[in-house]
Short mmCIF file of C-alpha atoms in Angstrom, two decimals:
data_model
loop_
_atom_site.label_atom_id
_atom_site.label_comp_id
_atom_site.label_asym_id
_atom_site.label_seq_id
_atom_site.Cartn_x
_atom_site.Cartn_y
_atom_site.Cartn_z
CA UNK A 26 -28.42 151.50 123.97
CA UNK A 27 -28.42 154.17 121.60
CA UNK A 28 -27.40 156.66 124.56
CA UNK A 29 -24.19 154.04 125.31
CA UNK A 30 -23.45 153.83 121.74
CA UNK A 31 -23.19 157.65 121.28
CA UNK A 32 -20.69 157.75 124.53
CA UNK A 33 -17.32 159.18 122.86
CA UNK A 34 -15.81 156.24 125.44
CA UNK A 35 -17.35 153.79 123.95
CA UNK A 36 -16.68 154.96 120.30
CA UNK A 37 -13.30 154.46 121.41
CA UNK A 38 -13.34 150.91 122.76
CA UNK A 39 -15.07 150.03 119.95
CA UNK A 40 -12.13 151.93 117.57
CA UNK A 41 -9.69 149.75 118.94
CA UNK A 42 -10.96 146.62 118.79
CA UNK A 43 -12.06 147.01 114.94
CA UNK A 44 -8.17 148.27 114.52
CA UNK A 45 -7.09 144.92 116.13
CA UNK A 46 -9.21 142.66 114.23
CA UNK A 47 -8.35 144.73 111.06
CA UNK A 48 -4.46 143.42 112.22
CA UNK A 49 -4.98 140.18 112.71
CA UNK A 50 -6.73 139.83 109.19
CA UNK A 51 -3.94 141.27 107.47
CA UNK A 52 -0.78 139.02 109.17
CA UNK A 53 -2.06 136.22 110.46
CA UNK A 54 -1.50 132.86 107.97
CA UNK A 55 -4.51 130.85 107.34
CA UNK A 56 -2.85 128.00 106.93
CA UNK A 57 -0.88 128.11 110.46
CA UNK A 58 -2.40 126.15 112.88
CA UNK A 59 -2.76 128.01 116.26
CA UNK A 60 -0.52 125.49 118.21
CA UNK A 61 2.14 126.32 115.78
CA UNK A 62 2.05 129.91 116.60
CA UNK A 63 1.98 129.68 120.12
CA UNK A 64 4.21 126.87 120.92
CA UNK A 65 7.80 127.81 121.75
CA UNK A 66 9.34 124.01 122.64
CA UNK A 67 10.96 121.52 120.18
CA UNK A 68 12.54 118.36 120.59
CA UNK A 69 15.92 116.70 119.55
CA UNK A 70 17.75 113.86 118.25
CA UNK A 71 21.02 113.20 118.26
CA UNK A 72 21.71 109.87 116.59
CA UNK A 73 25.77 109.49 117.53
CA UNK A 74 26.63 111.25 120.81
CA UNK A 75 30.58 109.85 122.05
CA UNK A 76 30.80 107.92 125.07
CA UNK A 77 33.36 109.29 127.27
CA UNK A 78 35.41 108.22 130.21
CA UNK A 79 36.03 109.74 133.81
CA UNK A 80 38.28 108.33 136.82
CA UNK A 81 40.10 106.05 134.95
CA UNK A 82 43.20 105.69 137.02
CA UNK A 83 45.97 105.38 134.16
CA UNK A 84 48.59 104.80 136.30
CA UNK A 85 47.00 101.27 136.90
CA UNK A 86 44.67 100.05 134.31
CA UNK A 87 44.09 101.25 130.17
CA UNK A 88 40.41 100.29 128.41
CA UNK A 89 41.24 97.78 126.11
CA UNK A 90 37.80 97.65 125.04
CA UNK A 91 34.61 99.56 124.96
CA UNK A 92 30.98 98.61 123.47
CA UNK A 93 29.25 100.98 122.12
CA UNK A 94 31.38 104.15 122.01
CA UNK A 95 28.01 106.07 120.78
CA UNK A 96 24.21 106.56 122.23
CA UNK A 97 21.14 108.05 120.61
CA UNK A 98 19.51 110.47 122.72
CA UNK A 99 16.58 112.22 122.41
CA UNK A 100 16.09 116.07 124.27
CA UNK A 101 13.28 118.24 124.38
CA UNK A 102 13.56 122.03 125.69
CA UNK A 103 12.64 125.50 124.56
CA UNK A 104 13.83 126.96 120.75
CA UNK A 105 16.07 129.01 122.19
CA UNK A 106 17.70 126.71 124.28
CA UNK A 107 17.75 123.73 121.96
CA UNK A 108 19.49 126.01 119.49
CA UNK A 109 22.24 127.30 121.63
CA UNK A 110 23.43 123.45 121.89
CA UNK A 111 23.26 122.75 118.53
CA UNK A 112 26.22 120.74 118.75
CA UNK A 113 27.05 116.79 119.15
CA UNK A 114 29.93 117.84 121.69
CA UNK A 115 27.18 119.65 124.22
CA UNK A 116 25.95 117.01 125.06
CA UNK A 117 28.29 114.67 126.82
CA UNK A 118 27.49 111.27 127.89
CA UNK A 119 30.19 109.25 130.55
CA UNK A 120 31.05 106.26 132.09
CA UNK A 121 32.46 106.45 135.46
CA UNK A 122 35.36 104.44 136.00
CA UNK A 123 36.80 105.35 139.45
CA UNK A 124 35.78 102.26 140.88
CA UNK A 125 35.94 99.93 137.85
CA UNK A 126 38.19 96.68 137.83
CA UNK A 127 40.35 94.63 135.43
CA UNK A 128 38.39 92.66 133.76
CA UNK A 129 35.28 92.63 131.62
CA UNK A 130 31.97 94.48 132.95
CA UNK A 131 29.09 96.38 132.83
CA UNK A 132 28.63 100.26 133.74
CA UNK A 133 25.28 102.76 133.53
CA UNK A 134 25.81 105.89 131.24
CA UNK A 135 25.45 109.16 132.88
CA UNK A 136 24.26 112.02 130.46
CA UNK A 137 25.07 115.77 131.12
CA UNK A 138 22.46 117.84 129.54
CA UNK A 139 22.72 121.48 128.95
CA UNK A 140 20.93 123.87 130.71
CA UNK A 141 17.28 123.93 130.03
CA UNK A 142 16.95 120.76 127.95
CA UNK A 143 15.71 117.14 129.23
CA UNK A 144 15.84 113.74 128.05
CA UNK A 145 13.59 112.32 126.21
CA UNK A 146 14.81 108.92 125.82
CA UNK A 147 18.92 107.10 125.18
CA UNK A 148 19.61 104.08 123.77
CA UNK A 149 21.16 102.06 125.31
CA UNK A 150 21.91 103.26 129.11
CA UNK A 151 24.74 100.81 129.96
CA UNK A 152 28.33 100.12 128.23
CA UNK A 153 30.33 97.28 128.54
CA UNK A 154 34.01 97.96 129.50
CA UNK A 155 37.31 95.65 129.55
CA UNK A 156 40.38 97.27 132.10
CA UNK A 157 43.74 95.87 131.98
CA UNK A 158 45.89 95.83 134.42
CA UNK A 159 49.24 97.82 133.62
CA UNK A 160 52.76 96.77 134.49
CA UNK A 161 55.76 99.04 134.14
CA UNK A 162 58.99 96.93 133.98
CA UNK A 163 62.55 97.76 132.86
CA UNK A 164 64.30 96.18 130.01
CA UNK A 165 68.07 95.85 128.64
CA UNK A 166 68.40 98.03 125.81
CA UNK A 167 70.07 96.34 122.44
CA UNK A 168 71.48 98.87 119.56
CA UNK A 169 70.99 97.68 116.71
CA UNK A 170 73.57 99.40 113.63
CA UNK A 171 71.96 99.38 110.19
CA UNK A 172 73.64 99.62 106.96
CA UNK A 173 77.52 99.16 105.79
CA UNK A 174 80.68 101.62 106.30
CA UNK A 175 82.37 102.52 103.70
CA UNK A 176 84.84 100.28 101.55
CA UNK A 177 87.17 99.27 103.84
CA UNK A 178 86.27 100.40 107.24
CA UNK A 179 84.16 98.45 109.77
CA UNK A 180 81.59 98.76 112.42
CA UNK A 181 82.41 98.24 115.82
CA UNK A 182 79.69 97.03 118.43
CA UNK A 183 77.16 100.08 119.18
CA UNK A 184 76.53 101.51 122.88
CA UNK A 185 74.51 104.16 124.59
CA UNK A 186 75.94 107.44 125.78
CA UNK A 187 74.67 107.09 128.94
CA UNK A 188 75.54 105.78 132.26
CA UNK A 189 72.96 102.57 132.00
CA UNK A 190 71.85 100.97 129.13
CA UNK A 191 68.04 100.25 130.68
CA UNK A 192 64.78 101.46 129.88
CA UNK A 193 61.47 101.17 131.51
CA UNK A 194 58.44 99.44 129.24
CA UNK A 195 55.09 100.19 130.23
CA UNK A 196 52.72 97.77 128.91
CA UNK A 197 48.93 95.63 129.43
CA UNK A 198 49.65 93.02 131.94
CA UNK A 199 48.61 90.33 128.90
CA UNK A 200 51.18 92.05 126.26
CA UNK A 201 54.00 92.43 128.77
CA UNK A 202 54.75 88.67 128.78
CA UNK A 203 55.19 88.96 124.88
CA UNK A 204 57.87 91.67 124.42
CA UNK A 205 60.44 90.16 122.62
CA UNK A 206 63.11 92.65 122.17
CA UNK A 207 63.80 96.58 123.12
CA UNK A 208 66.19 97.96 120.72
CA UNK A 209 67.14 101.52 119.01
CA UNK A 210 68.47 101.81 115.56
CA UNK A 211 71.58 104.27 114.18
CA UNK A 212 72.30 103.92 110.31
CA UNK A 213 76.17 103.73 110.23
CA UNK A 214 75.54 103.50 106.04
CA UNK A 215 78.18 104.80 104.28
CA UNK A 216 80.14 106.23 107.24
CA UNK A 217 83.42 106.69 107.18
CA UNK A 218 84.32 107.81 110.59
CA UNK A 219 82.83 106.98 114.37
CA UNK A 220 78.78 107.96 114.66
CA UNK A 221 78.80 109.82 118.06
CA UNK A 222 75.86 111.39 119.80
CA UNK A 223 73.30 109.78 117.74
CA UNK A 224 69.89 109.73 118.84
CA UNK A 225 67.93 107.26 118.04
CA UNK A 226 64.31 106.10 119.01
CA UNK A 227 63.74 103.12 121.87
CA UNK A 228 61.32 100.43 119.83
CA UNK A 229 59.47 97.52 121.54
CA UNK A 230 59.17 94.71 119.63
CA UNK A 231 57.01 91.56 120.44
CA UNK A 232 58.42 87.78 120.11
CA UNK A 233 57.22 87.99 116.46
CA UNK A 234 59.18 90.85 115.46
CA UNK A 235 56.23 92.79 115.19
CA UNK A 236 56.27 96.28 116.52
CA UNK A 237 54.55 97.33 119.92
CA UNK A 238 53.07 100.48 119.46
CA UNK A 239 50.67 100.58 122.69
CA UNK A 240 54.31 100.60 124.49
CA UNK A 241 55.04 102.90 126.83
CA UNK A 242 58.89 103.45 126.72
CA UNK A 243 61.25 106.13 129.37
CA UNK A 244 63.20 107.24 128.13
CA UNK A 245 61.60 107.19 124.09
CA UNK A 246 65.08 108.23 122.88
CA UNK A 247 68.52 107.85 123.46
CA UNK A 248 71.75 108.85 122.53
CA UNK A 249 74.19 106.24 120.80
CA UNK A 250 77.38 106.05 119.21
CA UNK A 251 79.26 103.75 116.75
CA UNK A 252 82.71 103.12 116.21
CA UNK A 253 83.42 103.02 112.74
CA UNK A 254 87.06 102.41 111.96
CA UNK A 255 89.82 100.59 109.24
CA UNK A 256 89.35 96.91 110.38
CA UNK A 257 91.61 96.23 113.92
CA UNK A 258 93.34 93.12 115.87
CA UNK A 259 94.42 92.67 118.96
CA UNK A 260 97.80 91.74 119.72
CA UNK A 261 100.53 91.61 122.59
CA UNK A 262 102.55 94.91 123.52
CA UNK A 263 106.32 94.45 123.54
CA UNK A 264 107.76 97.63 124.55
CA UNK A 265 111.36 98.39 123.37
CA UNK A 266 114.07 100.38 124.55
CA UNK A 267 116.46 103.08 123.70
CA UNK A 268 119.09 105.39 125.27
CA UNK A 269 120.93 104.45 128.59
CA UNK A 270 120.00 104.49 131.89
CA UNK A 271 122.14 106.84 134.46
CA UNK A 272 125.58 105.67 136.02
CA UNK A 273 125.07 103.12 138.77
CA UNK A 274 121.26 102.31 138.08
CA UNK A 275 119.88 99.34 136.61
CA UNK A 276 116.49 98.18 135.94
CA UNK A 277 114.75 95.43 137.82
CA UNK A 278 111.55 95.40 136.49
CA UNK A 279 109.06 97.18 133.72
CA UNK A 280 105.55 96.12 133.77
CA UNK A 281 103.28 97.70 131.29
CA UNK A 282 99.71 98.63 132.82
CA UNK A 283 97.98 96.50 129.31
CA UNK A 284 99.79 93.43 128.00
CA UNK A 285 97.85 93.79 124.75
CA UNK A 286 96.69 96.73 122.37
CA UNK A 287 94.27 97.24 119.59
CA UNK A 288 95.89 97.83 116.16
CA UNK A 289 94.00 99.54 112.85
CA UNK A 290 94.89 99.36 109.51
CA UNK A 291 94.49 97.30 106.13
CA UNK A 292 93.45 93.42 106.62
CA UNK A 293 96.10 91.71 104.65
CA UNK A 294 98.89 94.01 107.03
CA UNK A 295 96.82 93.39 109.83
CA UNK A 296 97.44 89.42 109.10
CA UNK A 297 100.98 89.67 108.88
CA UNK A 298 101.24 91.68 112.48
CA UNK A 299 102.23 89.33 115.17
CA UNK A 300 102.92 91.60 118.06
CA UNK A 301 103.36 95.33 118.23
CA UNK A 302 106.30 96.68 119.41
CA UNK A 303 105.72 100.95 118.77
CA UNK A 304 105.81 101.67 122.57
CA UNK A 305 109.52 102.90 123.46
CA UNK A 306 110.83 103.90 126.53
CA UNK A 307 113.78 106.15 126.90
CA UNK A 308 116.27 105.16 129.41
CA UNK A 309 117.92 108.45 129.82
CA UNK A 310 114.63 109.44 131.09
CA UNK A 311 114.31 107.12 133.79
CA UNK A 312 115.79 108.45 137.33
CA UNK A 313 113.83 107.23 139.73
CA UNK A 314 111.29 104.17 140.41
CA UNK A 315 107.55 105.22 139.58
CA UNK A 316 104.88 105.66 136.55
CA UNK A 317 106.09 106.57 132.76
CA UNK A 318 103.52 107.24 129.98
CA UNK A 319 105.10 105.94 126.65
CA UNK A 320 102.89 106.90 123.10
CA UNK A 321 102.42 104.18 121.31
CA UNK A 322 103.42 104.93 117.85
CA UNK A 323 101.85 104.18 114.74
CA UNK A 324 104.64 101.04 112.44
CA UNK A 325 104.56 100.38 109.06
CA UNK A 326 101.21 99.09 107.91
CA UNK A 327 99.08 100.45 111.25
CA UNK A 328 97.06 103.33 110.81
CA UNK A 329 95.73 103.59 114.60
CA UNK A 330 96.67 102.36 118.01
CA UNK A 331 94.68 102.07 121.03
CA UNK A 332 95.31 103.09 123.89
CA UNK A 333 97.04 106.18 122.40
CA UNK A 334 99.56 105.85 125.66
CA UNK A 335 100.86 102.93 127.60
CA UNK A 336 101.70 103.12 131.73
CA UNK A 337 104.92 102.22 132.69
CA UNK A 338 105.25 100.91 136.18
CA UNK A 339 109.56 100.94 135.53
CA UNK A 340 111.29 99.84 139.56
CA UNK A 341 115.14 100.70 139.44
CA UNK A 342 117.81 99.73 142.01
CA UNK A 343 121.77 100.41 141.79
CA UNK A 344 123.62 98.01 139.63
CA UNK A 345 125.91 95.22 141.27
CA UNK A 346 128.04 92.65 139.55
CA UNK A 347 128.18 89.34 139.55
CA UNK A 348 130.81 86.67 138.00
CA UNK A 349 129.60 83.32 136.24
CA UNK A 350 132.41 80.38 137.04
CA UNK A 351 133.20 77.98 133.90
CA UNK A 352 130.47 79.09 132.22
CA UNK A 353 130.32 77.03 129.23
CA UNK A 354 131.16 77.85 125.48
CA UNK A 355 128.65 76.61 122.71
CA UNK A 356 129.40 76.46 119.07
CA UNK A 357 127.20 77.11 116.56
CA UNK A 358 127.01 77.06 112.86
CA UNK A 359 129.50 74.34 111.51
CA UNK A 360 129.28 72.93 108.25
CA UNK A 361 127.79 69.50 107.56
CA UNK A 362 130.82 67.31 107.52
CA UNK A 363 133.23 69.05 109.87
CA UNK A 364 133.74 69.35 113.06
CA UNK A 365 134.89 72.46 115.89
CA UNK A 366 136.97 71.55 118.47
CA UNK A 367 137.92 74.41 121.35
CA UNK A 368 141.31 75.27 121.74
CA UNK A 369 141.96 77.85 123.57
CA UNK A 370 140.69 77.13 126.54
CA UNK A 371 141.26 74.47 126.57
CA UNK A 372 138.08 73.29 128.52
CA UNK A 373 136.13 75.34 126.86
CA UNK A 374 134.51 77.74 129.45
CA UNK A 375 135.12 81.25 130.63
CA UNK A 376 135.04 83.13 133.74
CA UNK A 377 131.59 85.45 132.31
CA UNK A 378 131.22 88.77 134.83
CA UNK A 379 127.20 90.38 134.58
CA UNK A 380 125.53 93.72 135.87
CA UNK A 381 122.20 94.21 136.51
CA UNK A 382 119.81 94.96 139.87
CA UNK A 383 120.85 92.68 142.85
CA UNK A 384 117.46 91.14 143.13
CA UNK A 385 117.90 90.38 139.05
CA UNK A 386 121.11 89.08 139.51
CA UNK A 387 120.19 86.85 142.66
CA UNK A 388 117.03 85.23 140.69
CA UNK A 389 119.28 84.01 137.86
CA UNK A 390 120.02 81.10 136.72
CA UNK A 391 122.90 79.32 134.69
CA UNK A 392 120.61 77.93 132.44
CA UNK A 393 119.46 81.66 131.47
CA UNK A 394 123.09 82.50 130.18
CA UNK A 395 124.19 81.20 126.95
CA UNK A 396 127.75 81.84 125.50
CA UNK A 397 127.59 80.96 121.81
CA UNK A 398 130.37 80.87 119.09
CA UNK A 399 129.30 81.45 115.44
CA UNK A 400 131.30 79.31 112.83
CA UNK A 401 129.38 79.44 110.16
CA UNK A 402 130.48 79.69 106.84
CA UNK A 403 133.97 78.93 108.37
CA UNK A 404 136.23 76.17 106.76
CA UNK A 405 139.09 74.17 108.11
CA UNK A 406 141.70 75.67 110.20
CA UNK A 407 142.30 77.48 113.43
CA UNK A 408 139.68 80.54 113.88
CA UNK A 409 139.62 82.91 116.78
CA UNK A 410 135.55 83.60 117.03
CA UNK A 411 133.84 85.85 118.85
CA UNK A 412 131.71 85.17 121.34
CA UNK A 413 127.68 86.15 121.85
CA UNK A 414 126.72 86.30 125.26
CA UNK A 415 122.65 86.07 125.50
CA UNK A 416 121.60 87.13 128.99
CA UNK A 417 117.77 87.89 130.12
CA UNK A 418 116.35 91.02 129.72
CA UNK A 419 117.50 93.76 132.30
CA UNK A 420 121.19 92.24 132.37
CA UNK A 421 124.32 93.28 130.79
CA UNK A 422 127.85 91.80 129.96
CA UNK A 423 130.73 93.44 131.54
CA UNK A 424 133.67 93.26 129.70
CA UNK A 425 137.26 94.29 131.61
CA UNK A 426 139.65 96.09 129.84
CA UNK A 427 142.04 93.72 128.26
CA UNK A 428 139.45 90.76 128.99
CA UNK A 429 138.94 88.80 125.35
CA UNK A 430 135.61 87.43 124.68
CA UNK A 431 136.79 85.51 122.17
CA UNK A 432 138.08 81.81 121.91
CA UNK A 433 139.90 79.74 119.47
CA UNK A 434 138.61 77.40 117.59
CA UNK A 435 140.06 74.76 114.79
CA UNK A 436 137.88 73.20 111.99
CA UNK A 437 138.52 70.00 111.15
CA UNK A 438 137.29 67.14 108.46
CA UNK A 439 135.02 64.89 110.33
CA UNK A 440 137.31 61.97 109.63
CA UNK A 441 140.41 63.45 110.81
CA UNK A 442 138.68 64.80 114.08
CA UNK A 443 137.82 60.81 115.27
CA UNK A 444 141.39 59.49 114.12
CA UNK A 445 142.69 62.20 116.75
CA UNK A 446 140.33 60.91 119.28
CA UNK A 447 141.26 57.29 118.99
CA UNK A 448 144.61 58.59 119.10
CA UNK A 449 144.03 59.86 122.10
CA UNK A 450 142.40 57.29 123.66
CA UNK A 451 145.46 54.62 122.69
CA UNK A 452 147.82 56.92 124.84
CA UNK A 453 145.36 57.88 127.38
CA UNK A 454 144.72 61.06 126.79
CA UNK A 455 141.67 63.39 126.52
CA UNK A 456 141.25 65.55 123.55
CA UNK A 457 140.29 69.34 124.20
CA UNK A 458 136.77 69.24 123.36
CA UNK A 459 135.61 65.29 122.69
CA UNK A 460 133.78 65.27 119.18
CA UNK A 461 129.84 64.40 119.72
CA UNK A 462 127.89 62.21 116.73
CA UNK A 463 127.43 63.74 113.25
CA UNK A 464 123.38 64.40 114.59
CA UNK A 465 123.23 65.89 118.53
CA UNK A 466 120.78 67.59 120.34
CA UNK A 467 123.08 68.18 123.06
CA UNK A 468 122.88 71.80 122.88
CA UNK A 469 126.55 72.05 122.48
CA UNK A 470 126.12 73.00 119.11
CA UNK A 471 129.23 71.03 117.64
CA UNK A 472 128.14 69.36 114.84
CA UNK A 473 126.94 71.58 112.11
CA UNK A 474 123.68 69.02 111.02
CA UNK A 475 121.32 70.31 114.09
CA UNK A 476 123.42 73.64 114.91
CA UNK A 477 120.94 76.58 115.68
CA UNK A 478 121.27 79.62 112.92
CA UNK A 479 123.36 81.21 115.81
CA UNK A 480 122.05 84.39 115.94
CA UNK A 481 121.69 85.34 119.12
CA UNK A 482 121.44 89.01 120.69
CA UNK A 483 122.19 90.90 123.94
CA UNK A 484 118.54 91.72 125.33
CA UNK A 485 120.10 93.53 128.41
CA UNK A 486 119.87 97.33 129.06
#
C-alpha cells in the first residue's frame, strides 16, 4: 500500500479528486435539493388560450354563436422550449368547420402545440357551434335627403348617378326576412344650388328602424345627386310666332315634341302662371318641312325653364285660296237698350276669301270662321264698322285690293227698331236684319245684354 501510495500516478489521481471535492464544497447550495439541479423540464398553464376557426366556408354560412371561445391547457416540455413559447398566441387551439352544418352542434378541439412541448391536460375538448345559412339578395335602393334648402328654394326627389338603382344585401338566412328598408342619406341642408356627385353610404335597416350592421351591402357607397332649385310648376307650352313665312308657303301643322314644361321661380308668380308661352318660332326661318329647336325663354316672374329647348316638328305646303259664300256677319257690343240693324248688305253676309295649306283649308269648317262687328260704345245712327275676321290657327284673311271689310250698320232705340218691324210686317215686307229679344243667345250678337266683349283676333300666320 505504502509502495501504491508513493506512485507519482497515484498522487495525481488522488490530486484531482481532492480539487473536485474542494469545488463542489465551495458552489454547490445546501439548501438545493439534487432534483432541482439536475432537472431541466417544467410544465405550463395557460388559463385563456382563443378558440379559433378553420374551413368555414363564408360564402355559405357565418358562426352566429360559439361556446366557449377559450380552453385551459396545461403543457409540459423542456426550459428551453417552454420559454421560447412563452406566449398565449403559440399555442393555437381550432375547431374544424369544413364539414359543419347550419344549425346548432357539437365539434372536438384540435390543439397545435409547439415543437417540443405536450399536453398535459385541456378543459374542455369540445365547443358548441351555431352556422347560419347566408343569403345574398338584391334590394331597391331609396335616397333619403336630410335637412332644408335654403329660404326659398326646394328639394327635388333624390336619385343615384348610376345606371340602376339596386344593391345586393348579404345577410343570415333568419335576419334577411327582417330588412325593412335599404337607403343612403345626402344632407341637402342649407343648399342653395343642385347636390351632384354625392356619395353617400348604402344603410340596411330592419322593420324597426333599427340599423343592420352584420349587413353585407355591394356596392357600400354610391353616388347621388339632388336637385335643389326656386320652387317649379308644370304647365302647358303654347309656342308663339313671329316674322313671316316665305312667298307661296303656308303652314299646315307645328307640333311641339313636349306639350308641357317645367317653370322656376317665386311661389306667389308661380300661382298666377297659367301657361307658358316663351318658346317662339321665327317664320322667316322656316323653308322647308322638318325639325326646329326653339329656346325657351325665361317671362316675367320665371327664373328657369326646363327643357332649355323645345323640338319643332313644323310640315309646310304651298298656300291655296279658298272663298267662304254668305258667310255671316255678327255684331257685337251694343248697348243695353238699343239695337244694330245691318244695312249695307243688306243680308248681312259677305263673300270672305282665306289662304292657308290645301289640306288646312279642306278640313275647315264654317263654324270655325267668325266675322264679328264691334259696336261698342257706339250710339244711335248709321256707323260703318269694321269687321274682325277670327279664323283657326295656320289661316289667313285675304283681302283684294279695293275689297271693304267693313259693313254699315245703324243704331237704333229699342222701341223705334220694333215699330219699324211691325211696320214692315203690315205691308209685307222684311226688314234688313229682323231685331231678336232684348236677352239672345243666338250668337248673332244683336242685342247688347248677352253680346260677347268682342274682342276677337286673327290667330293665322
Amino acid at each position: 500500500m505504502d509502495r501504491w501510495l508513493s506512485h507519482p500516478t497515484a498522487l495525481k489521481i488522488i490530486s484531482i479528486i481532492l480539487g473536485l471535492l474542494l469545488w463542489a464544497v465551495v458552489h454547490i447550495d445546501p439548501d438545493t435539493s439534487p432534483e432541482a439541479v439536475t432537472s431541466s423540464f417544467d410544465i405550463k398553464t395557460i388559463e385563456a388560450a382563443r378558440i379559433i376557426t378553420d374551413g368555414l366556408n363564408e360564402e355559405k354560412f357565418t358562426l352566429s354563436a360559439m361556446e366557449p371561445t377559450v380552453v385551459r391547457i396545461v403543457v409540459q416540455g423542456r426550459i428551453s422550449d417552454l420559454l421560447k413559447a412563452s406566449s398565449v398566441e403559440d399555442y393555437e387551439v381550432k375547431v374544424d368547420l369544413n364539414d359543419a352544418k347550419p344549425g346548432i352542434q357539437e365539434l372536438p378541439l384540435i390543439l397545435d402545440l409547439p415543437k417540443g412541448i405536450q399536453l398535459v391536460e385541456m378543459s374542455p375538448r369540445t365547443v358548441t357551434v351555431q352556422l347560419e345559412e347566408i343569403l345574398t339578395k338584391p334590394f331597391e335602393l331609396q335616397v333619403v335627403a336630410e335637412g332644408k334648402p335654403a329660404d326659398g328654394y326646394i328639394a327635388g326627389t333624390p336619385a343615384v348617378v348610376s345606371e340602376t338603382n339596386g344593391v345586393e344585401v348579404t345577410l343570415p338566412k333568419d335576419d334577411m326576412s327582417r330588412v325593412g328598408l335599404v337607403s343612403a342619406e345626402v344632407n341637402v341642408d342649407g343648399a342653395d344650388e343642385t347636390v351632384v356627385n354625392k356619395k353617400a353610404k348604402v344603410i340596411v335597416y330592419d322593420t324597426e328602424g333599427i340599423e343592420m350592421t352584420n349587413a353585407v351591402v355591394t356596392p357600400e357607397t354610391v353616388h347621388v345627386e339632388v336637385k335643389v332649385t326656386p320652387p317649379f310648376k308644370t304647365v302647358p307650352l303654347q309656342v308663339r310666332y313671329t316674322g313671316s313665312l316665305p312667298d307661296g308657303l303656308s303652314i299646315v301643322s307645328i307640333k311641339p315634341a313636349i306639350d308641357q314644361v317645367t317653370v322656376y321661380g317665386e311661389q306667389k308668380l308661380l300661382d298666377e302662371v297659367q301657361v307658358y308661352d316663351g318658346a317662339v318660332l321665327d317664320l322667316s326661318k322656316v323653308k322647308q318641312s322638318g325639325s326646329l329647336q326653339v329656346k325657351t325663354q325665361p317671362v316675367e316672374g320665371i327664373k328657369l325653364i326646363e327643357p332649355a329647348e323645345v323640338t319643332l316638328d313644323v310640315v309646310v305646303a304651298p298656300t291655296a285660296t279658298r272663298t267662304l259664300k254668305d258667310t255671316k256677319v255678327m255684331i257685337n257690343g251694343v248697348t243695353a237698350g238699343l239695337t244694330a240693324l245691318i244695312r249695307s248688305p243688306e243680308d248681312g253676309k259677305i263673300d270672305l276669301t282665306i289662304s292657308g295649306a290645301e289640306s288646312v283649308l279642306s278640313a275647315l269648317r264654317p263654324d270655325e270662321i267668325n266675322v264679328i262687328a264691334d259696336v261698342e260704345g257706339l250710339g244711335p245712327g248709321v256707323h260703318i264698322v269694321p269687321l274682325q275676321v277670327d279664323v283657326p290657327a295656320f289661316v289667313q284673311t285675304v283681302i283684294s285690293r279695293g275689297q271693304p271689310l267693313t259693313v254699315s250698320i245703324e243704331i237704333l232705340d229699342s222701341a223705334a227698331a220694333e215699330a219699324e218691324q211691325e211696320a214692315a210686317e203690315e205691308v209685307g215686307g222684311t226688314p234688313s236684319e229682323p231685331p231678336p229679344a232684348e236677352s239672345s243667345d243666338s250668337g248673332d250678337g244683336i242685342n247688347g245684354d248677352n253680346a260677347s266683349d268682342g274682342t276677337t283676333t286673327d290667330t293665322g300666320t
